[in-house]
């Protein structure tokens, strides 16, 4: 199963943009790139996903490199409620379709 | 609002007890999953199911079994609870393979085995 690599932690100030990087150099052509976040004492929450093109939704944007070996989750204006652990995961939809979670990036947001 | 509901938020059980963790989803999803989450180890897949009556082992199935008698319900069973099964248990669901969409997770059940 393809793996992802993320920094252990990042910091941001409120109202500033945050760029969370993820490397997935062994991604296969049918793997979707998923991002989830987990607030303390809660289950993971789906944020966004993409295959090849950049994606936007109300929560965030996802920028995918042309070779698909890396991606970046963009929070346009961080809020205190965005403090969480963010997981970048590859979903192999034509395999066993299980998500393999790494240790994620813990994002701290300062007022 | 779509939901995955786990029956208990917190559970305390004794060693050797049979424990049932229930998960219900209201989204008509085909695929359902049980994970456990431990500090430093992240989320690990225990079992998953693609359809009623179907089940597949995940990465750490030992000591667990599952049941999927109805599409909306996926139960995790600890046949004889042990202290090393103290953990946060998370249920998730998603539409069938190939759709690319996001998983929905429950809020988790924190199980303590004493």
PDB file of C-alpha atoms in Angstrom:
ATOM      1  CA  UNK A   1       0.000   0.000   0.000  1.00  0.00           C
ATOM      2  CA  UNK A   2       1.254   3.429  -0.887  1.00  0.00           C
ATOM      3  CA  UNK A   3       2.348   5.563   2.059  1.00  0.00           C
ATOM      4  CA  UNK A   4       2.309   9.274   2.783  1.00  0.00           C
ATOM      5  CA  UNK A   5       4.818  11.483   4.613  1.00  0.00           C
ATOM      6  CA  UNK A   6       3.788  14.583   6.550  1.00  0.00           C
ATOM      7  CA  UNK A   7       5.560  16.889   9.007  1.00  0.00           C
ATOM      8  CA  UNK A   8       4.793  16.037  12.619  1.00  0.00           C
ATOM      9  CA  UNK A   9       3.636  19.522  13.523  1.00  0.00           C
ATOM     10  CA  UNK A  10       3.022  23.008  12.174  1.00  0.00           C
ATOM     11  CA  UNK A  11       2.045  26.319  13.676  1.00  0.00           C
ATOM     12  CA  UNK A  12       0.016  29.218  12.398  1.00  0.00           C
ATOM     13  CA  UNK A  13      -1.514  32.442  13.604  1.00  0.00           C
ATOM     14  CA  UNK A  14      -5.208  33.074  13.370  1.00  0.00           C
ATOM     15  CA  UNK A  15      -6.434  34.607  10.099  1.00  0.00           C
ATOM     16  CA  UNK A  16      -3.278  33.517   8.245  1.00  0.00           C
ATOM     17  CA  UNK A  17      -3.214  30.958   5.430  1.00  0.00           C
ATOM     18  CA  UNK A  18      -1.846  27.516   6.233  1.00  0.00           C
ATOM     19  CA  UNK A  19      -0.218  25.157   3.744  1.00  0.00           C
ATOM     20  CA  UNK A  20      -0.003  21.564   4.953  1.00  0.00           C
ATOM     21  CA  UNK A  21       2.299  19.454   2.761  1.00  0.00           C
ATOM     22  CA  UNK A  22       2.125  15.747   2.014  1.00  0.00           C
ATOM     23  CA  UNK A  23       4.490  13.529   0.019  1.00  0.00           C
ATOM     24  CA  UNK A  24       3.222  10.367  -1.647  1.00  0.00           C
ATOM     25  CA  UNK A  25       5.928   9.378  -4.096  1.00  0.00           C
ATOM     26  CA  UNK A  26       4.633   5.799  -4.558  1.00  0.00           C
ATOM     27  CA  UNK A  27       1.085   6.815  -5.461  1.00  0.00           C
ATOM     28  CA  UNK A  28      -0.540   4.718  -8.179  1.00  0.00           C
ATOM     29  CA  UNK A  29      -2.672   6.015 -11.007  1.00  0.00           C
ATOM     30  CA  UNK A  30      -5.968   5.031  -9.372  1.00  0.00           C
ATOM     31  CA  UNK A  31      -5.238   6.306  -5.852  1.00  0.00           C
ATOM     32  CA  UNK A  32      -7.334   9.228  -4.653  1.00  0.00           C
ATOM     33  CA  UNK A  33      -5.700  11.714  -2.275  1.00  0.00           C
ATOM     34  CA  UNK A  34      -7.831  12.232   0.807  1.00  0.00           C
ATOM     35  CA  UNK A  35      -7.437  14.663   3.681  1.00  0.00           C
ATOM     36  CA  UNK A  36      -9.065  14.249   7.063  1.00  0.00           C
ATOM     37  CA  UNK A  37      -8.726  16.112  10.307  1.00  0.00           C
ATOM     38  CA  UNK A  38      -9.280  14.985  13.849  1.00  0.00           C
ATOM     39  CA  UNK A  39     -10.218  17.286  16.677  1.00  0.00           C
ATOM     40  CA  UNK A  40      -9.456  16.173  20.245  1.00  0.00           C
ATOM     41  CA  UNK A  41     -11.711  13.357  21.482  1.00  0.00           C
ATOM     42  CA  UNK A  42     -13.538  13.075  18.153  1.00  0.00           C
ATOM     43  CA  UNK A  43     -13.460  10.806  15.152  1.00  0.00           C
ATOM     44  CA  UNK A  44     -11.689  11.936  11.969  1.00  0.00           C
ATOM     45  CA  UNK A  45     -13.632  14.334   9.768  1.00  0.00           C
ATOM     46  CA  UNK A  46     -13.441  14.315   5.996  1.00  0.00           C
ATOM     47  CA  UNK A  47     -11.987  17.545   4.597  1.00  0.00           C
ATOM     48  CA  UNK A  48     -11.389  17.129   0.872  1.00  0.00           C
ATOM     49  CA  UNK A  49     -10.198  14.701  -1.772  1.00  0.00           C
ATOM     50  CA  UNK A  50      -8.872  14.774  -5.305  1.00  0.00           C
ATOM     51  CA  UNK A  51      -7.387  12.675  -8.069  1.00  0.00           C
ATOM     52  CA  UNK A  52      -5.438  14.900 -10.467  1.00  0.00           C
ATOM     53  CA  UNK A  53      -6.899  18.404 -10.539  1.00  0.00           C
ATOM     54  CA  UNK A  54      -6.876  20.990  -7.765  1.00  0.00           C
ATOM     55  CA  UNK A  55     -10.056  21.000  -5.707  1.00  0.00           C
ATOM     56  CA  UNK A  56     -11.868  23.602  -3.635  1.00  0.00           C
ATOM     57  CA  UNK A  57     -14.677  23.279  -1.127  1.00  0.00           C
ATOM     58  CA  UNK A  58     -16.027  25.304   1.757  1.00  0.00           C
ATOM     59  CA  UNK A  59     -13.460  23.938   4.176  1.00  0.00           C
ATOM     60  CA  UNK A  60     -10.215  24.027   2.205  1.00  0.00           C
ATOM     61  CA  UNK A  61      -8.381  23.746  -1.091  1.00  0.00           C
ATOM     62  CA  UNK A  62      -6.288  20.864  -2.315  1.00  0.00           C
ATOM     63  CA  UNK A  63      -3.359  21.497  -4.622  1.00  0.00           C
ATOM     64  CA  UNK A  64      -1.998  18.388  -6.355  1.00  0.00           C
ATOM     65  CA  UNK A  65       1.406  18.364  -8.022  1.00  0.00           C
ATOM     66  CA  UNK A  66       1.475  17.597 -11.722  1.00  0.00           C
ATOM     67  CA  UNK A  67       3.295  14.305 -11.134  1.00  0.00           C
ATOM     68  CA  UNK A  68       0.895  13.542  -8.231  1.00  0.00           C
ATOM     69  CA  UNK A  69       3.795  12.703  -5.929  1.00  0.00           C
ATOM     70  CA  UNK A  70       2.888  15.450  -3.503  1.00  0.00           C
ATOM     71  CA  UNK A  71      -0.085  17.553  -2.488  1.00  0.00           C
ATOM     72  CA  UNK A  72      -0.851  20.515  -0.243  1.00  0.00           C
ATOM     73  CA  UNK A  73      -3.913  21.190   1.849  1.00  0.00           C
ATOM     74  CA  UNK A  74      -4.596  24.906   2.038  1.00  0.00           C
ATOM     75  CA  UNK A  75      -6.614  26.523   4.797  1.00  0.00           C
ATOM     76  CA  UNK A  76      -7.144  30.052   3.517  1.00  0.00           C
ATOM     77  CA  UNK A  77      -7.680  31.731   6.888  1.00  0.00           C
ATOM     78  CA  UNK A  78      -6.865  29.645   9.928  1.00  0.00           C
ATOM     79  CA  UNK A  79      -9.164  29.855  12.930  1.00  0.00           C
ATOM     80  CA  UNK A  80      -8.711  28.465  16.430  1.00  0.00           C
ATOM     81  CA  UNK A  81     -11.223  25.752  15.511  1.00  0.00           C
ATOM     82  CA  UNK A  82      -8.835  24.507  12.811  1.00  0.00           C
ATOM     83  CA  UNK A  83      -6.381  23.281  15.453  1.00  0.00           C
ATOM     84  CA  UNK A  84      -6.368  19.532  14.884  1.00  0.00           C
ATOM     85  CA  UNK A  85      -4.350  16.621  13.540  1.00  0.00           C
ATOM     86  CA  UNK A  86      -4.508  16.561   9.730  1.00  0.00           C
ATOM     87  CA  UNK A  87      -4.096  13.277   7.893  1.00  0.00           C
ATOM     88  CA  UNK A  88      -3.163  12.898   4.248  1.00  0.00           C
ATOM     89  CA  UNK A  89      -4.215   9.452   3.023  1.00  0.00           C
ATOM     90  CA  UNK A  90      -4.314   7.573  -0.254  1.00  0.00           C
ATOM     91  CA  UNK A  91      -7.518   5.752  -1.032  1.00  0.00           C
ATOM     92  CA  UNK A  92      -6.923   2.762  -3.313  1.00  0.00           C
ATOM     93  CA  UNK A  93     -10.458   2.480  -4.610  1.00  0.00           C
ATOM     94  CA  UNK A  94      -9.770  -0.474  -6.862  1.00  0.00           C
ATOM     95  CA  UNK A  95      -7.908  -2.456  -4.241  1.00  0.00           C
ATOM     96  CA  UNK A  96      -9.170  -3.240  -0.779  1.00  0.00           C
ATOM     97  CA  UNK A  97     -10.472   0.309  -0.411  1.00  0.00           C
ATOM     98  CA  UNK A  98      -9.095   0.782   3.071  1.00  0.00           C
ATOM     99  CA  UNK A  99      -7.608   3.993   4.347  1.00  0.00           C
ATOM    100  CA  UNK A 100      -4.096   3.741   5.754  1.00  0.00           C
ATOM    101  CA  UNK A 101      -3.558   6.454   8.316  1.00  0.00           C
ATOM    102  CA  UNK A 102      -0.095   7.800   9.115  1.00  0.00           C
ATOM    103  CA  UNK A 103       0.634   9.908  12.173  1.00  0.00           C
ATOM    104  CA  UNK A 104      -0.534  13.139  10.549  1.00  0.00           C
ATOM    105  CA  UNK A 105       0.403  16.782  11.147  1.00  0.00           C
ATOM    106  CA  UNK A 106      -0.640  18.435  14.384  1.00  0.00           C
ATOM    107  CA  UNK A 107      -1.630  22.011  13.557  1.00  0.00           C
ATOM    108  CA  UNK A 108      -1.494  24.599  16.307  1.00  0.00           C
ATOM    109  CA  UNK A 109      -3.246  27.916  15.742  1.00  0.00           C
ATOM    110  CA  UNK A 110      -2.351  30.888  17.903  1.00  0.00           C
ATOM    111  CA  UNK A 111      -4.614  33.880  18.528  1.00  0.00           C
TER     112      UNK A 111
ATOM    113  CA  UNK B   1     -27.173  15.597   8.398  1.00  0.00           C
ATOM    114  CA  UNK B   2     -25.639  12.235   7.528  1.00  0.00           C
ATOM    115  CA  UNK B   3     -24.352  10.220  10.434  1.00  0.00           C
ATOM    116  CA  UNK B   4     -22.371   7.304  11.705  1.00  0.00           C
ATOM    117  CA  UNK B   5     -23.523   6.584  15.231  1.00  0.00           C
ATOM    118  CA  UNK B   6     -21.589   4.509  17.712  1.00  0.00           C
ATOM    119  CA  UNK B   7     -23.701   3.181  20.538  1.00  0.00           C
ATOM    120  CA  UNK B   8     -21.430   4.148  23.424  1.00  0.00           C
ATOM    121  CA  UNK B   9     -19.013   6.993  23.972  1.00  0.00           C
ATOM    122  CA  UNK B  10     -17.285   5.361  26.941  1.00  0.00           C
ATOM    123  CA  UNK B  11     -17.246   1.745  28.119  1.00  0.00           C
ATOM    124  CA  UNK B  12     -15.532   0.000  30.996  1.00  0.00           C
ATOM    125  CA  UNK B  13     -15.418  -3.796  30.880  1.00  0.00           C
ATOM    126  CA  UNK B  14     -13.714  -6.529  32.841  1.00  0.00           C
ATOM    127  CA  UNK B  15     -11.072  -8.872  31.472  1.00  0.00           C
ATOM    128  CA  UNK B  16     -12.678 -11.937  29.906  1.00  0.00           C
ATOM    129  CA  UNK B  17     -16.027 -10.283  29.200  1.00  0.00           C
ATOM    130  CA  UNK B  18     -17.608 -10.464  25.750  1.00  0.00           C
ATOM    131  CA  UNK B  19     -17.962  -6.924  24.449  1.00  0.00           C
ATOM    132  CA  UNK B  20     -20.172  -5.642  21.649  1.00  0.00           C
ATOM    133  CA  UNK B  21     -19.505  -2.304  19.961  1.00  0.00           C
ATOM    134  CA  UNK B  22     -22.321  -1.190  17.696  1.00  0.00           C
ATOM    135  CA  UNK B  23     -22.175   1.127  14.713  1.00  0.00           C
ATOM    136  CA  UNK B  24     -25.116   2.358  12.641  1.00  0.00           C
ATOM    137  CA  UNK B  25     -25.043   4.561   9.529  1.00  0.00           C
ATOM    138  CA  UNK B  26     -27.996   6.250   7.848  1.00  0.00           C
ATOM    139  CA  UNK B  27     -26.408   6.919   4.454  1.00  0.00           C
ATOM    140  CA  UNK B  28     -27.097   3.566   2.737  1.00  0.00           C
ATOM    141  CA  UNK B  29     -23.343   3.003   2.451  1.00  0.00           C
ATOM    142  CA  UNK B  30     -22.101  -0.363   1.259  1.00  0.00           C
ATOM    143  CA  UNK B  31     -18.676  -0.260   2.919  1.00  0.00           C
ATOM    144  CA  UNK B  32     -18.146  -0.137   6.668  1.00  0.00           C
ATOM    145  CA  UNK B  33     -14.955  -0.260   8.717  1.00  0.00           C
ATOM    146  CA  UNK B  34     -13.723  -0.674  12.280  1.00  0.00           C
ATOM    147  CA  UNK B  35     -10.474   1.000  13.343  1.00  0.00           C
ATOM    148  CA  UNK B  36      -8.747   1.332  16.652  1.00  0.00           C
ATOM    149  CA  UNK B  37      -6.622   4.336  17.573  1.00  0.00           C
ATOM    150  CA  UNK B  38      -3.766   4.265  20.060  1.00  0.00           C
ATOM    151  CA  UNK B  39      -1.250   6.998  20.946  1.00  0.00           C
ATOM    152  CA  UNK B  40       1.800   6.832  18.719  1.00  0.00           C
ATOM    153  CA  UNK B  41       0.282   4.124  16.495  1.00  0.00           C
ATOM    154  CA  UNK B  42      -2.354   6.114  14.664  1.00  0.00           C
ATOM    155  CA  UNK B  43      -5.462   4.412  13.285  1.00  0.00           C
ATOM    156  CA  UNK B  44      -5.248   0.712  12.495  1.00  0.00           C
ATOM    157  CA  UNK B  45      -7.841  -1.266  10.557  1.00  0.00           C
ATOM    158  CA  UNK B  46      -9.418  -4.201  12.390  1.00  0.00           C
ATOM    159  CA  UNK B  47     -12.161  -5.433  10.029  1.00  0.00           C
ATOM    160  CA  UNK B  48     -14.202  -4.141   7.138  1.00  0.00           C
ATOM    161  CA  UNK B  49     -17.282  -5.147   5.195  1.00  0.00           C
ATOM    162  CA  UNK B  50     -18.388  -4.480   1.608  1.00  0.00           C
ATOM    163  CA  UNK B  51     -21.936  -5.751   1.977  1.00  0.00           C
ATOM    164  CA  UNK B  52     -24.371  -7.523   4.237  1.00  0.00           C
ATOM    165  CA  UNK B  53     -22.992 -10.823   5.535  1.00  0.00           C
ATOM    166  CA  UNK B  54     -19.558 -10.011   4.087  1.00  0.00           C
ATOM    167  CA  UNK B  55     -16.455  -9.321   6.149  1.00  0.00           C
ATOM    168  CA  UNK B  56     -12.742  -8.988   5.529  1.00  0.00           C
ATOM    169  CA  UNK B  57      -9.842  -8.954   7.956  1.00  0.00           C
ATOM    170  CA  UNK B  58      -7.881  -5.773   8.303  1.00  0.00           C
ATOM    171  CA  UNK B  59      -4.395  -5.391   9.668  1.00  0.00           C
ATOM    172  CA  UNK B  60      -5.060  -6.375  13.295  1.00  0.00           C
ATOM    173  CA  UNK B  61      -8.053  -8.778  13.448  1.00  0.00           C
ATOM    174  CA  UNK B  62      -6.750 -11.003  16.246  1.00  0.00           C
ATOM    175  CA  UNK B  63      -9.057 -11.062  19.248  1.00  0.00           C
ATOM    176  CA  UNK B  64     -11.936  -9.484  17.323  1.00  0.00           C
ATOM    177  CA  UNK B  65     -14.842 -10.597  15.187  1.00  0.00           C
ATOM    178  CA  UNK B  66     -17.570  -8.678  13.364  1.00  0.00           C
ATOM    179  CA  UNK B  67     -21.163  -9.050  12.299  1.00  0.00           C
ATOM    180  CA  UNK B  68     -23.079  -7.374   9.477  1.00  0.00           C
ATOM    181  CA  UNK B  69     -26.632  -8.707   9.373  1.00  0.00           C
ATOM    182  CA  UNK B  70     -28.125  -5.472   8.027  1.00  0.00           C
ATOM    183  CA  UNK B  71     -26.657  -2.944   5.642  1.00  0.00           C
ATOM    184  CA  UNK B  72     -26.801  -0.079   8.119  1.00  0.00           C
ATOM    185  CA  UNK B  73     -25.285  -1.905  11.113  1.00  0.00           C
ATOM    186  CA  UNK B  74     -21.746  -3.177  11.645  1.00  0.00           C
ATOM    187  CA  UNK B  75     -20.866  -4.674  15.017  1.00  0.00           C
ATOM    188  CA  UNK B  76     -17.422  -5.289  16.470  1.00  0.00           C
ATOM    189  CA  UNK B  77     -17.141  -8.118  18.982  1.00  0.00           C
ATOM    190  CA  UNK B  78     -14.384  -8.686  21.477  1.00  0.00           C
ATOM    191  CA  UNK B  79     -14.810 -12.367  22.265  1.00  0.00           C
ATOM    192  CA  UNK B  80     -12.865 -12.230  25.535  1.00  0.00           C
ATOM    193  CA  UNK B  81     -11.735  -8.718  26.380  1.00  0.00           C
ATOM    194  CA  UNK B  82      -8.131  -8.205  27.441  1.00  0.00           C
ATOM    195  CA  UNK B  83      -6.341  -5.173  28.831  1.00  0.00           C
ATOM    196  CA  UNK B  84      -4.387  -4.691  25.580  1.00  0.00           C
ATOM    197  CA  UNK B  85      -7.695  -4.012  23.863  1.00  0.00           C
ATOM    198  CA  UNK B  86      -8.104  -0.813  25.846  1.00  0.00           C
ATOM    199  CA  UNK B  87      -8.320   1.760  23.069  1.00  0.00           C
ATOM    200  CA  UNK B  88     -10.429   4.233  21.115  1.00  0.00           C
ATOM    201  CA  UNK B  89     -12.565   2.375  18.566  1.00  0.00           C
ATOM    202  CA  UNK B  90     -13.774   4.187  15.467  1.00  0.00           C
ATOM    203  CA  UNK B  91     -16.383   3.093  12.952  1.00  0.00           C
ATOM    204  CA  UNK B  92     -16.499   4.521   9.412  1.00  0.00           C
ATOM    205  CA  UNK B  93     -18.559   4.083   6.281  1.00  0.00           C
ATOM    206  CA  UNK B  94     -18.458   5.048   2.606  1.00  0.00           C
ATOM    207  CA  UNK B  95     -20.237   4.260  -0.631  1.00  0.00           C
ATOM    208  CA  UNK B  96     -18.931   1.361  -2.625  1.00  0.00           C
ATOM    209  CA  UNK B  97     -15.579   1.192  -4.312  1.00  0.00           C
ATOM    210  CA  UNK B  98     -14.782   3.386  -7.226  1.00  0.00           C
ATOM    211  CA  UNK B  99     -16.670   6.481  -6.168  1.00  0.00           C
ATOM    212  CA  UNK B 100     -13.660   8.309  -4.739  1.00  0.00           C
ATOM    213  CA  UNK B 101     -15.643  10.145  -2.085  1.00  0.00           C
ATOM    214  CA  UNK B 102     -14.921  10.746   1.586  1.00  0.00           C
ATOM    215  CA  UNK B 103     -15.428   8.467   4.556  1.00  0.00           C
ATOM    216  CA  UNK B 104     -17.752   9.387   7.408  1.00  0.00           C
ATOM    217  CA  UNK B 105     -16.512   8.465  10.876  1.00  0.00           C
ATOM    218  CA  UNK B 106     -18.377   8.041  14.121  1.00  0.00           C
ATOM    219  CA  UNK B 107     -17.381   9.913  17.255  1.00  0.00           C
ATOM    220  CA  UNK B 108     -15.627   6.874  18.683  1.00  0.00           C
ATOM    221  CA  UNK B 109     -16.003   4.556  21.655  1.00  0.00           C
ATOM    222  CA  UNK B 110     -13.329   4.760  24.314  1.00  0.00           C
ATOM    223  CA  UNK B 111     -13.087   1.268  25.784  1.00  0.00           C
ATOM    224  CA  UNK B 112     -11.239   0.526  28.992  1.00  0.00           C
ATOM    225  CA  UNK B 113     -10.668  -3.103  29.967  1.00  0.00           C
ATOM    226  CA  UNK B 114      -9.794  -3.592  33.618  1.00  0.00           C
TER     227      UNK B 114
END
